[in-house]
XYZ file of C-alpha atoms in Angstrom:
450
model
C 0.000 0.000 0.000
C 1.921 3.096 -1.293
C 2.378 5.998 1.551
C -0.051 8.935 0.389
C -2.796 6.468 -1.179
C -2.991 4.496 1.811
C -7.216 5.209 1.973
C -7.500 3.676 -1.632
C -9.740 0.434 -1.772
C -9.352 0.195 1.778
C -12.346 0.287 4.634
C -11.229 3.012 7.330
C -12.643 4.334 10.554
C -11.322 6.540 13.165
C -9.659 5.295 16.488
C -11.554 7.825 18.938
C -15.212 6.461 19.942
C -18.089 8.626 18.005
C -18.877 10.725 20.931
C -15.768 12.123 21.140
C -15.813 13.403 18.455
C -18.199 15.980 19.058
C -17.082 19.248 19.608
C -15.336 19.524 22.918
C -14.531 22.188 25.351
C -11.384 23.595 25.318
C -8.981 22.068 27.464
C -6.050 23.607 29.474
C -2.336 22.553 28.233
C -0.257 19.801 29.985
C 2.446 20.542 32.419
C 5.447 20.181 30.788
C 4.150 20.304 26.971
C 3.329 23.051 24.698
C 1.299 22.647 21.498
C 1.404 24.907 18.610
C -1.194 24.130 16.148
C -0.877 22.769 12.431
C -3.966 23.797 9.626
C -5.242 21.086 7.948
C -8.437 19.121 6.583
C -9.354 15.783 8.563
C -8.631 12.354 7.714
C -9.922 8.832 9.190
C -7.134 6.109 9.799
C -6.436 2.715 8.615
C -7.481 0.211 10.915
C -4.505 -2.254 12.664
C -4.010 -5.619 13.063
C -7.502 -7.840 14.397
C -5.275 -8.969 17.162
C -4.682 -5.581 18.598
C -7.270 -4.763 20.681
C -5.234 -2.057 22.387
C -7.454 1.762 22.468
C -4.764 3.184 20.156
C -4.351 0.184 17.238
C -5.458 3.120 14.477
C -2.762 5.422 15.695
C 0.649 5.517 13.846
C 4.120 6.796 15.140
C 7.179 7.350 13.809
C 10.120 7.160 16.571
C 13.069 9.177 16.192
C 13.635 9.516 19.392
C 16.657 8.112 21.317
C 17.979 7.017 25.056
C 14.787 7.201 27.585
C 12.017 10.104 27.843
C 11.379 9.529 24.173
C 11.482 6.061 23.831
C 9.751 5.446 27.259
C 6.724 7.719 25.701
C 6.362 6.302 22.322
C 6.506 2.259 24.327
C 3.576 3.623 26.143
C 1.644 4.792 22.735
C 3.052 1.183 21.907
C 1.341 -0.445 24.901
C -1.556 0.929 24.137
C -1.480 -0.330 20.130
C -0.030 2.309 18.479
C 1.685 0.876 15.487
C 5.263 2.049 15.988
C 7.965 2.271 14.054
C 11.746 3.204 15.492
C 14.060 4.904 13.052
C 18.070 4.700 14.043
C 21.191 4.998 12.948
C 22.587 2.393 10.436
C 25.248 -0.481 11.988
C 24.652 1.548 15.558
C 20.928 2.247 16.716
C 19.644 3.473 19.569
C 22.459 4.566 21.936
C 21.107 2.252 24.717
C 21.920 -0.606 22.083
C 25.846 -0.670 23.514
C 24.742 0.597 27.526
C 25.542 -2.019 29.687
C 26.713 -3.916 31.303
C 24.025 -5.845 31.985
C 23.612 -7.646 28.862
C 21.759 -10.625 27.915
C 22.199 -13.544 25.598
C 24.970 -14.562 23.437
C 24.275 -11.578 21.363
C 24.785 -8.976 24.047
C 21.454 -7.450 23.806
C 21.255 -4.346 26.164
C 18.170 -4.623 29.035
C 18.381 -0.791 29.018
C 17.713 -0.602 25.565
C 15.272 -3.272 26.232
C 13.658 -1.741 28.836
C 11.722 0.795 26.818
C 12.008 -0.470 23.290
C 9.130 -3.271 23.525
C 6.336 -3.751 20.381
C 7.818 -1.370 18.019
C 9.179 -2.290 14.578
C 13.081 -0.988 13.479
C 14.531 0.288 10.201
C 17.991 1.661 10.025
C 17.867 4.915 8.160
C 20.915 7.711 7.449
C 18.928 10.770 7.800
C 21.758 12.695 6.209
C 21.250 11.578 2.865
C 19.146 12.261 0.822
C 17.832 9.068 0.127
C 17.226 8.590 3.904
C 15.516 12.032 3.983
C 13.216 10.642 1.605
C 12.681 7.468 3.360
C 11.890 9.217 6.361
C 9.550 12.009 4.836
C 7.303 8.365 3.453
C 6.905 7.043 6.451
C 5.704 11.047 7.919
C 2.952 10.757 5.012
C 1.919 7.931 6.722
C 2.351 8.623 10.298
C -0.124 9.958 12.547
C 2.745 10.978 15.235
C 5.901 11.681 15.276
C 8.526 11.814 18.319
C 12.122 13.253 18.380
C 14.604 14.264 20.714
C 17.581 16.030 18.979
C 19.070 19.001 20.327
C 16.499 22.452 18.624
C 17.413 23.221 15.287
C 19.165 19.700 14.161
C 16.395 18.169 12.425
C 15.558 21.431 10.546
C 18.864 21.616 9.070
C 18.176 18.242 8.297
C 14.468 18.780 6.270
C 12.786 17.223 8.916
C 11.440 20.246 11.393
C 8.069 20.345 12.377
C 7.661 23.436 9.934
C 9.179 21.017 7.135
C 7.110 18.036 7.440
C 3.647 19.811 8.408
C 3.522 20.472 4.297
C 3.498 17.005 3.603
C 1.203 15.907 6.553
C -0.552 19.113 8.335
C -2.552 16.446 10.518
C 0.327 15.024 12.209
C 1.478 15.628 15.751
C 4.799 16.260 16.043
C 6.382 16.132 19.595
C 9.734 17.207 20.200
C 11.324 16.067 23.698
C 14.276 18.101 24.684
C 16.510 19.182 27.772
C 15.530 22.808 28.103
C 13.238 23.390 25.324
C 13.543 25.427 22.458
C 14.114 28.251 23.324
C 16.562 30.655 26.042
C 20.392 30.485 27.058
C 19.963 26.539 27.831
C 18.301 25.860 24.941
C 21.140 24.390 23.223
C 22.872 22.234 25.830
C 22.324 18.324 25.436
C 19.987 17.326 28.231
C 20.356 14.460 30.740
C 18.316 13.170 33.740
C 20.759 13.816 36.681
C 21.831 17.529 34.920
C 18.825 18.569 34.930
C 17.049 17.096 38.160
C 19.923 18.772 39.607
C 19.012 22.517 37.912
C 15.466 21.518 38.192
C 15.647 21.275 42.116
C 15.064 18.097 42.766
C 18.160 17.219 43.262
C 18.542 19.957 46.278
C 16.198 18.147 48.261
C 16.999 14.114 47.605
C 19.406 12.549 49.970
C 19.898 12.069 53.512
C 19.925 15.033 56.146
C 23.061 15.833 57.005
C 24.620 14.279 53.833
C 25.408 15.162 50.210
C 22.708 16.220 47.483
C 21.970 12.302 45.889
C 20.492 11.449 42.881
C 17.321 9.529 42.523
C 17.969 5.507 41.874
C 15.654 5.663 38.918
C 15.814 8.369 36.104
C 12.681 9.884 37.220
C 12.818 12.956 35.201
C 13.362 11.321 31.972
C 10.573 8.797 32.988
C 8.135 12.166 34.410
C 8.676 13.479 30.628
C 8.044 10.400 28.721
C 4.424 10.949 30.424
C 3.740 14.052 29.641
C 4.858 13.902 26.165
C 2.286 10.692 26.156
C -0.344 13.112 27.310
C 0.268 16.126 25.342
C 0.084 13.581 22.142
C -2.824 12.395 23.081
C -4.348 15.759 23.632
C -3.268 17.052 20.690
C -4.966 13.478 18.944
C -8.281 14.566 20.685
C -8.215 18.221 19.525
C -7.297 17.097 16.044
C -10.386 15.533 15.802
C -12.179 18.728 16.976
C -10.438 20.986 14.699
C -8.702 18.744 11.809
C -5.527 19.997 11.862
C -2.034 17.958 14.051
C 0.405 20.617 15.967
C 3.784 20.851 17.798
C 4.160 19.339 21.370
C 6.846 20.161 23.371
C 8.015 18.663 26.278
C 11.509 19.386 28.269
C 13.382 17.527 30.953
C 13.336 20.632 32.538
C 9.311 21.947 32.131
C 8.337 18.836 33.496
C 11.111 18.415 36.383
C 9.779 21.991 37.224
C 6.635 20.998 37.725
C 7.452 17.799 39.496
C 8.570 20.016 42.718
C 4.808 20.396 42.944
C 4.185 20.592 46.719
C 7.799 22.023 47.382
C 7.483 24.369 44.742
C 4.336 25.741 45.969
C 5.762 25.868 49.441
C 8.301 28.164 47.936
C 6.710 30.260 45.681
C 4.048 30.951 48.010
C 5.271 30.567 51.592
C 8.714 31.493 50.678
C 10.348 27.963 52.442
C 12.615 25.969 50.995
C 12.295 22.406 51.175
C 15.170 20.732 52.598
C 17.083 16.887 52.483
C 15.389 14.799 54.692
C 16.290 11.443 53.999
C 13.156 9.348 53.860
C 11.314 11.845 55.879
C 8.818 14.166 55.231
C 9.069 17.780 56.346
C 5.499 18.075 57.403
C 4.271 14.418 58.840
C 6.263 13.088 61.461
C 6.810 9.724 61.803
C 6.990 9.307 58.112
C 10.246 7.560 57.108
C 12.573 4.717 57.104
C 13.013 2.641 60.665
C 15.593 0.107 61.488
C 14.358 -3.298 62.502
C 16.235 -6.112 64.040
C 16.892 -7.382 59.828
C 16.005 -4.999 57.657
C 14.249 -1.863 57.212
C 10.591 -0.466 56.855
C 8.810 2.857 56.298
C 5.866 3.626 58.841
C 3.964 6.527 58.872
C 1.398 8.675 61.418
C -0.505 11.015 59.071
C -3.222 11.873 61.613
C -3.227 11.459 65.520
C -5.428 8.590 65.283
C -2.608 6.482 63.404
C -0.078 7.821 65.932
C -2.329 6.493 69.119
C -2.451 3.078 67.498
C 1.498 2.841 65.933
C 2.390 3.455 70.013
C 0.178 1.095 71.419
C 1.445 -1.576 68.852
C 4.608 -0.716 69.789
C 4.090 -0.693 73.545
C 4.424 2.892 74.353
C 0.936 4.074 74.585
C 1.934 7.107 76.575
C 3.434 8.642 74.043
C 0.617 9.725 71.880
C -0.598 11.609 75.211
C 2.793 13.468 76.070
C 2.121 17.030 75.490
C 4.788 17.525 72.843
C 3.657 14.300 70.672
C 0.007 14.621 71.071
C -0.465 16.472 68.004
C 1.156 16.786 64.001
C 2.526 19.895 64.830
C 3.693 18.949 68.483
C 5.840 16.434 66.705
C 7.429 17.841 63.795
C 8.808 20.388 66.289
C 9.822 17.407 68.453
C 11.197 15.243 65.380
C 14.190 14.243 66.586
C 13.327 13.038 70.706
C 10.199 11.234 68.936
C 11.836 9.577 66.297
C 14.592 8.552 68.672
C 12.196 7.030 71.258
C 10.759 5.073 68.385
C 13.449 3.629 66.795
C 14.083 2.158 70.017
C 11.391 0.249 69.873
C 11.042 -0.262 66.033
C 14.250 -2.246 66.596
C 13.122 -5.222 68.966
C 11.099 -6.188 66.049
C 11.322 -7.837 62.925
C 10.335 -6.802 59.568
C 7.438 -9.545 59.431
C 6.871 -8.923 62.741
C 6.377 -5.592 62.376
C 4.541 -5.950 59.446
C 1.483 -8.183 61.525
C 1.578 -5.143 64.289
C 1.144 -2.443 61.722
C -1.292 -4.331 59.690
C -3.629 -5.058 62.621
C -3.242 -1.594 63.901
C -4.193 0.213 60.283
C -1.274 1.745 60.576
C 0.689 2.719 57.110
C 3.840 0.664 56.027
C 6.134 -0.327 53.718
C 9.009 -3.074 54.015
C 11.889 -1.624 51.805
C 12.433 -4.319 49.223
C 15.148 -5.018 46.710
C 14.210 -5.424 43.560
C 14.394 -8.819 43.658
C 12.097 -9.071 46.531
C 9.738 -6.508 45.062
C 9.183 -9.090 42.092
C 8.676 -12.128 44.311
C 6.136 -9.865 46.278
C 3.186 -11.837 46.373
C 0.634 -8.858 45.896
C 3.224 -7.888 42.939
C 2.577 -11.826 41.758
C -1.135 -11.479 41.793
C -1.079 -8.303 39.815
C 1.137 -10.089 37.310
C 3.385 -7.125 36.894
C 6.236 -9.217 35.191
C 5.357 -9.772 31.568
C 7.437 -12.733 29.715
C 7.905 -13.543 25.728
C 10.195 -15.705 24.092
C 12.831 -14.090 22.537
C 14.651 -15.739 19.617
C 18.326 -14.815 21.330
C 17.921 -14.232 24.854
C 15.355 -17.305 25.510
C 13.040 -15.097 27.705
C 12.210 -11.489 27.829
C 10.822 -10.340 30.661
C 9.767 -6.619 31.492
C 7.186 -4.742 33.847
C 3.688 -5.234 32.383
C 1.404 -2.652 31.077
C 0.627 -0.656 34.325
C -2.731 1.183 33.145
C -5.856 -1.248 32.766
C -8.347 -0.672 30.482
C -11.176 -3.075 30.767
C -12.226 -2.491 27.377
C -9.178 -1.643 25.320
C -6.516 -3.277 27.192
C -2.936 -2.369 26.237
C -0.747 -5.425 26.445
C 2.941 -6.240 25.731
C 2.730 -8.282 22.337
C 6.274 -8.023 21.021
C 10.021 -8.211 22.333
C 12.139 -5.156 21.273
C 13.063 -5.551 18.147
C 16.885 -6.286 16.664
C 18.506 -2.722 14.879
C 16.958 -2.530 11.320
C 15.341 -5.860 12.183
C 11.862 -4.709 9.928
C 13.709 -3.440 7.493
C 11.834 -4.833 4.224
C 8.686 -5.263 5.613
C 8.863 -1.144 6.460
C 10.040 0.219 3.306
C 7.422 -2.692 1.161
C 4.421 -2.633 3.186
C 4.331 0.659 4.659
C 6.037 3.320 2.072
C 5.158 0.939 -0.659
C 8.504 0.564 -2.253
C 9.444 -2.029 -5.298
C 12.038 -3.780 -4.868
C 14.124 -1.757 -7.485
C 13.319 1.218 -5.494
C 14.431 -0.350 -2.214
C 17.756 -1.368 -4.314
C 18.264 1.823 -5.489
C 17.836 3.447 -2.138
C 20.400 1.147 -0.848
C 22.888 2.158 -3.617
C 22.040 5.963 -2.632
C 23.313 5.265 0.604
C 19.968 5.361 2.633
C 20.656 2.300 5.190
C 24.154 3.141 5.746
């Protein structure tokens, strides 16, 4: 089916239910995304695969995107059935491809790339030439979305901007992740998690008390962006239908890390205190954090005086939660460090199970700290099935975390491993853009694979 007559002969209907596509209220924008609007006429989409039952199996992306906000964002469209197909560099890929170690299999297959690369398709592509450009530019005619996450300015020297590929397809959303967005002094500086959680504040207030700024253990702001990019997509999919015509998304590392600070930032910009390192504490609930006990460690928390009353009698101090300078939330966040001392003395005697059966029968909130390990053996974890497994043709077994929003209608679902580089090459450039295979020839002599 050639790219640009793919509604000839063929049956289509749009992926959004009827309803919605009445005429809708205006929404407001996304934190952390921008969208800049596109003018077009509207278009229904080809329908996916039968066995994709997934709420987004009309919806087609094109991945340019690299390392983890971007991919992480178009796996989720992925989850959800978008039909997805990663573009990388030729004899390289993805730069996750060679991060490791660990690596799997006798191949050396990256779980970092593997982590977020799950149920799309990949073609190798040199964007540089001109072939490439051209290969690339199909596969926009076809799209529905696309998703980058080069530095601003590198794919319009390139032919490939948003302003560039609007002509060929005004309906298509284009979302560009970057570090500091496109514009103003930073807008030019590669971004990274840890750089910018660090300029974004978070890092300022991540660590323990008396210690040294820490990072998060998981790239949260990359992971925080790959969301909102998801949602500004989608939002920009609804409104299309409204007005019939794609736009610009943007979404930075730095928007969205901005607007993680929520609470903090608030407390800030509108009660002019700075939130400090606490460890696993929280500035304004006391207890709330980490406790020793006799072999291992466990978060409890008191967020009313009611919990407090029952955590002491559980833990045989009942007089506590009447002492004048504990009897209240206030009472003991001014008296943090006595209380917290006095409990940790008796945290200690106990186990983690142990503690676990106290807490539990005293509806009091906790949380055994588990390894990773132990968080996938967790038995509530188990009954979720939050582990998804396929077989993998060079690895034996891939196994990931499962699809974590349920939809009872359209569930999303995990329905292919992450594919080797340029691994769909021919079935890309044949049964999407249409190609002979003289013209797939010839675009390999032109140098568009590498």
């Amino acid at each position: 089916m050639a790219v640009g007559s793919c509604c000839r002969g063929v049956v289509l209907r749009g992926w959004w239910p009827t309803v919605m596509r009445q005429r809708l209220s205006a929404r407001g924008p996304i934190a952390g995304c921008r969208l800049r609007e596109g003018n077009v006429q509207p278009r229904v989409l080809a329908s996916t695969s039968a066995s994709n039952s997934g709420a987004l199996q009309d919806v087609k992306v094109v991945d340019l995107s690299r390392i983890l906000a971007g991919p992480f964002a178009t796996q989720t469209l992925a989850d959800h059935g978008a039909d997805v197909i990663k573009v990388e560099r030729p004899h390289v890929g993805d730069d996750t491809r060679q991060w490791g170690p660990p690596f799997v299999g006798e191949e050396s297959e990256s779980t970092y790339f593997m982590s977020v690369n799950r149920n799309k398709r990949s073609i190798a592509v040199d964007m540089k030439t001109e072939a490439g450009r051209d290969v690339v530019l199909d596969l926009v005619r076809w799209a529905d979305v696309l998703v980058e996450n080069y530095l601003p300015g590198k794919l319009d020297d390139l032919g490939l901007g948003y302003d560039d590929v609007r002509k060929i397809n005004p309906r298509l959303v284009y979302c560009s992740i970057t570090g500091y967005g496109s514009d103003g002094p930073y807008a030019k500086r590669p971004g990274y998690d840890v750089m910018v959680s660090a300029i974004g504040g978070l890092t300022s207030v991540t660590g323990a008390e008396h210690g040294p700024p820490a990072k998060v253990g998981v790239a949260v702001t990359d992971i925080c962006t790959g969301m909102s990019a998801v949602g500004g997509i989608l939002a920009a999919l609804l409104a299309r239908y409204r007005t019939g015509r794609g736009q610009h998304v943007e979404c930075s590392l730095l928007d969205t890390q901005v607007a993680m600070l929520s609470y903090s930032a608030t407390s800030y910009l509108m009660g002019g205190k700075l939130a400090r390192r606490l460890g696993t504490a929280h500035e304004s609930i006391v207890p709330y954090e980490a406790f020793g006990a006799s072999d291992g460690d466990i978060i409890i928390g008191a967020l009313n005086n009611r919990q407090f009353a029952s955590l002491c009698k559980a833990l045989g101090v009942e007089t506590l939660a009447k002492h004048d300078s504990f009897s209240t939330n206030a009472g003991r966040v001014k008296n943090r460090s006595k209380l917290i001392g006095l409990l940790r003395e008796q945290v200690v005697k106990h186990s983690v199970p142990e503690l676990e059966t106290l807490l539990l029968a005293a509806e009091v909130p906790f949380g055994p700290i588990n390894t990773i390990d132990q968080t996938f053996d967790d038995p509530h974890v188990c009954h979720r099935q939050l582990a998804a497994t396929l077989p993998h043709s060079r690895i034996g077994l891939f196994r990931a975390p499962a699809v974590p929003t349920r939809l009872s209608e359209t569930p999303g679902s995990v329905r292919t491993v992450p594919p080797l580089l340029d691994e769909h090459r021919q079935d890309v450039l044949s049964m999407v853009c249409g190609y002979s295979d003289d013209q797939i020839a010839d675009l390999q002599q032109r140098g568009a694979f590498g």
